[in-house]
DNA sequence: CTGAAAGCGCTTACAG
DNA sequence: CTGAAAGCGCTTACAG
């Protein structure tokens, strides 16, 4: 059995309160007593029981994250970087991270209810915000602390961190256009996602600002997997005037576009340019290395976790809604438009 | 404030013990009392406080997993499928899943110690077992419950689930050899991993059994990223007699091999055959779809979690060490050797 | 500076 | 079948 406060108190010849003071440093204790307690702690290899502490304090020091596998495929590498960020920041503040999945047959809603009602966590992190996001209305109604990765799409006010997707795609489009591309295909994200609209807006705005026409045939919706990108390019190549560049709304889709292009004998970066969005590790390691718009997912994980912890601790974070500037990451999958 | 047992007891006019009996179904309660209690629970929207329950029972009903980012890149999609399996199985048994990361500058050992000592979880899941695995010796010494994904490499006895990697690579090699390939390159995994040795053995055994020579120049070690595979193929292609097929020890590396091949103008599946190992979703969605050896990672997650829960509950699992047969997943990245 | 005591929200022998 | 009471391992006013 592991040692308890009581064991330490007995060995040190003091009360449990005193031991607690020493452990937590909340109350001044005389040096001599302190020494005795510390020695007892060491000799018993005492470690506080986090559960007892939680019960007493009515807080769990735990953050929760429910993996949102509605739009994304289960293995989207995106989430692991995000998790790493959350986890590292949580650890820094002595918080733990609880992960839940949505088992087959269970509803997302039921999982949220279980986590909230059982008071297993002090707050939740929500990713991939959606239009009419049930998760957000539920948590808001419950008054349960949460921070989202992704902004609101319906005029609700909640704390979030997001990347300026419109600006990101706009920057990417400027890059492509400056390379001489005039016909640029766009593979959009599932429209239920709030970020899908912003990114698409960036595409349209860039066309407008550069005096280029918007061709609905050059825009298609992908499913966030490589296959989505693959099929999109197949569709584009079947057209009379295929695009010379394709902007995919996510890296995974861009990889699919690259695969399709290479299968068609096209040299990516020369015969056709391909861009992604996210800058996951997969993008940097693809061949050719993918030009993409960087979302600092790891850092966003840290930010979101940090904000949530502040909120839990009752300190209004200085910025409740953070929009990070995207960053163009130019690599080798984009090049001058053929014939330029 | 959320309702407590006491609130329910008061409203129903019974003792807290009785409410507890009803909630847990541990003791028979008269139908009338039961009804009253149930009504009170409903009207107060009472949900048991898991933390209090944990403290009282000296168990947390929580499984822990510390993301092992030593050999793998942070975003390896592999882990998310694994996490999904663990999470779903945990939920089924009313267990939660606690994730920890190893923050920059912290040692893996210190993270394990913190999790174990704070008694935040009832047991741990260990993945990617290594030779001289410090994590395993530590947990064993502490008598802390754990189950591993990956077998032992040093004669230690602990519960695990693993896939027969030797057999898997052997099967894949038979497939390639039956297609007429005689010079087959192999991209091995970091040698610290126990599974690296087994897979490499499968490669060697297949050569031997088919009367083919082992050429050290056809074996190289990759770093588990696409780049590892990419560089491996570059190396192979620079040789006087490049291989006609390449077996990569992981899907991610196989994708890198495909990328490199396509960049060199080779049609994968015709000019060169490529195989992977894992069968992540990335493999199924790659182009051409990747022939690979399937590890049912999601199912392994469920198995491992299930075994751990049994162990925690004091029931020796019927199988303490499970080795699953690998499954050949033939898709389009492999084909007859050129000239056959 | 230190201790006795109450309490966080449950569960579980023990009586009756 | 039901209740009074102790206890899980802590923290924290409150006295002294």
mmCIF file of N, CA, C and O (backbone and C1' of nucleotides) in Angstrom, chain A residues 14-15 17-18 21 28-30 33 56, chain C residues 1-10:
data_model
loop_
_atom_site.group_PDB
_atom_site.id
_atom_site.type_symbol
_atom_site.label_atom_id
_atom_site.label_comp_id
_atom_site.label_asym_id
_atom_site.label_seq_id
_atom_site.Cartn_x
_atom_site.Cartn_y
_atom_site.Cartn_z
ATOM 1 N N UNK A 14 3.608 14.824 13.738
ATOM 2 C CA UNK A 14 2.835 16.063 13.611
ATOM 3 C C UNK A 14 1.421 15.713 13.149
ATOM 4 O O UNK A 14 1.096 14.550 12.959
ATOM 5 N N UNK A 15 0.599 16.727 12.965
ATOM 6 C CA UNK A 15 -0.764 16.469 12.499
ATOM 7 C C UNK A 15 -0.781 16.389 10.970
ATOM 8 O O UNK A 15 0.142 16.862 10.304
ATOM 9 N N UNK A 17 -2.636 18.042 9.110
ATOM 10 C CA UNK A 17 -2.730 19.407 8.593
ATOM 11 C C UNK A 17 -1.340 19.944 8.300
ATOM 12 O O UNK A 17 -1.077 20.493 7.224
ATOM 13 N N UNK A 18 -0.460 19.756 9.247
ATOM 14 C CA UNK A 18 0.890 20.272 9.068
ATOM 15 C C UNK A 18 1.559 19.659 7.836
ATOM 16 O O UNK A 18 2.195 20.353 7.041
ATOM 17 N N UNK A 21 0.276 21.310 4.883
ATOM 18 C CA UNK A 21 0.848 22.653 4.693
ATOM 19 C C UNK A 21 2.209 22.557 4.014
ATOM 20 O O UNK A 21 2.535 23.323 3.115
ATOM 21 N N UNK A 28 2.807 28.821 6.413
ATOM 22 C CA UNK A 28 4.176 28.803 6.911
ATOM 23 C C UNK A 28 4.332 27.767 8.019
ATOM 24 O O UNK A 28 3.486 27.644 8.894
ATOM 25 N N UNK A 29 5.420 27.018 7.934
ATOM 26 C CA UNK A 29 5.715 25.982 8.921
ATOM 27 C C UNK A 29 7.151 26.212 9.391
ATOM 28 O O UNK A 29 8.008 26.592 8.600
ATOM 29 N N UNK A 30 7.402 25.987 10.666
ATOM 30 C CA UNK A 30 8.758 26.236 11.180
ATOM 31 C C UNK A 30 9.750 25.296 10.493
ATOM 32 O O UNK A 30 9.424 24.159 10.188
ATOM 33 N N UNK A 33 10.121 21.666 11.952
ATOM 34 C CA UNK A 33 8.994 20.788 11.647
ATOM 35 C C UNK A 33 9.046 20.390 10.185
ATOM 36 O O UNK A 33 8.876 19.236 9.807
ATOM 37 N N UNK A 56 -11.897 16.735 -2.482
ATOM 38 C CA UNK A 56 -11.898 17.785 -1.490
ATOM 39 C C UNK A 56 -12.030 19.165 -2.138
ATOM 40 O O UNK A 56 -12.777 20.016 -1.686
ATOM 41 P P DC C 1 5.740 30.988 11.017
ATOM 42 O "O5'" DC C 1 5.370 30.040 12.242
ATOM 43 C "C5'" DC C 1 6.384 29.271 12.872
ATOM 44 C "C4'" DC C 1 5.714 28.276 13.766
ATOM 45 C "C3'" DC C 1 5.279 26.978 13.058
ATOM 46 O "O3'" DC C 1 5.619 25.892 13.919
ATOM 47 C "C1'" DC C 1 3.410 27.967 14.115
ATOM 48 P P DT C 2 5.561 24.419 13.471
ATOM 49 O "O5'" DT C 2 4.151 23.968 14.019
ATOM 50 C "C5'" DT C 2 4.021 23.655 15.388
ATOM 51 C "C4'" DT C 2 2.587 23.266 15.677
ATOM 52 C "C3'" DT C 2 2.086 22.058 14.895
ATOM 53 O "O3'" DT C 2 1.924 20.995 15.825
ATOM 54 C "C1'" DT C 2 0.462 23.807 14.981
ATOM 55 P P DG C 3 1.355 19.561 15.399
ATOM 56 O "O5'" DG C 3 -0.153 19.667 15.882
ATOM 57 C "C5'" DG C 3 -0.410 20.081 17.226
ATOM 58 C "C4'" DG C 3 -1.890 20.060 17.481
ATOM 59 C "C3'" DG C 3 -2.597 18.803 16.965
ATOM 60 O "O3'" DG C 3 -3.605 18.465 17.911
ATOM 61 C "C1'" DG C 3 -3.518 20.704 15.911
ATOM 62 P P DA C 4 -4.301 17.056 17.881
ATOM 63 O "O5'" DA C 4 -5.843 17.435 18.123
ATOM 64 C "C5'" DA C 4 -6.180 18.682 18.733
ATOM 65 C "C4'" DA C 4 -7.659 18.937 18.576
ATOM 66 C "C3'" DA C 4 -8.520 17.709 18.310
ATOM 67 O "O3'" DA C 4 -9.843 18.015 18.737
ATOM 68 C "C1'" DA C 4 -8.447 19.013 16.368
ATOM 69 P P DA C 5 -11.064 17.015 18.402
ATOM 70 O "O5'" DA C 5 -11.635 17.656 17.043
ATOM 71 C "C5'" DA C 5 -11.985 19.044 17.016
ATOM 72 C "C4'" DA C 5 -12.796 19.325 15.770
ATOM 73 C "C3'" DA C 5 -13.701 18.172 15.341
ATOM 74 O "O3'" DA C 5 -14.868 18.718 14.775
ATOM 75 C "C1'" DA C 5 -12.218 18.661 13.605
ATOM 76 P P DA C 6 -16.182 17.866 14.548
ATOM 77 O "O5'" DA C 6 -16.736 18.565 13.226
ATOM 78 C "C5'" DA C 6 -16.475 19.957 12.996
ATOM 79 C "C4'" DA C 6 -16.470 20.204 11.513
ATOM 80 C "C3'" DA C 6 -17.482 19.356 10.743
ATOM 81 O "O3'" DA C 6 -18.114 20.170 9.784
ATOM 82 C "C1'" DA C 6 -15.331 19.022 9.854
ATOM 83 P P DG C 7 -19.405 19.624 9.002
ATOM 84 O "O5'" DG C 7 -18.774 19.406 7.559
ATOM 85 C "C5'" DG C 7 -17.956 20.422 6.991
ATOM 86 C "C4'" DG C 7 -17.386 19.888 5.706
ATOM 87 C "C3'" DG C 7 -18.334 18.913 4.991
ATOM 88 O "O3'" DG C 7 -18.342 19.203 3.611
ATOM 89 C "C1'" DG C 7 -16.246 17.909 5.305
ATOM 90 P P DC C 8 -19.615 18.809 2.737
ATOM 91 O "O5'" DC C 8 -18.969 18.591 1.307
ATOM 92 C "C5'" DC C 8 -17.934 19.410 0.797
ATOM 93 C "C4'" DC C 8 -17.116 18.592 -0.162
ATOM 94 C "C3'" DC C 8 -17.884 17.420 -0.750
ATOM 95 O "O3'" DC C 8 -18.441 17.819 -1.999
ATOM 96 C "C1'" DC C 8 -15.686 16.759 -0.010
ATOM 97 P P DG C 9 -20.029 17.651 -2.227
ATOM 98 O "O5'" DG C 9 -20.157 16.129 -2.625
ATOM 99 C "C5'" DG C 9 -19.466 15.672 -3.770
ATOM 100 C "C4'" DG C 9 -19.513 14.169 -3.792
ATOM 101 C "C3'" DG C 9 -20.910 13.572 -3.681
ATOM 102 O "O3'" DG C 9 -21.026 12.555 -4.659
ATOM 103 C "C1'" DG C 9 -19.482 12.596 -2.091
ATOM 104 P P DC C 10 -22.355 11.817 -4.988
ATOM 105 O "O5'" DC C 10 -21.746 10.390 -5.260
ATOM 106 C "C5'" DC C 10 -22.046 9.297 -4.416
ATOM 107 C "C4'" DC C 10 -20.758 8.595 -4.064
ATOM 108 C "C3'" DC C 10 -20.985 7.183 -3.572
ATOM 109 O "O3'" DC C 10 -20.793 6.291 -4.668
ATOM 110 C "C1'" DC C 10 -19.538 8.380 -2.087
#
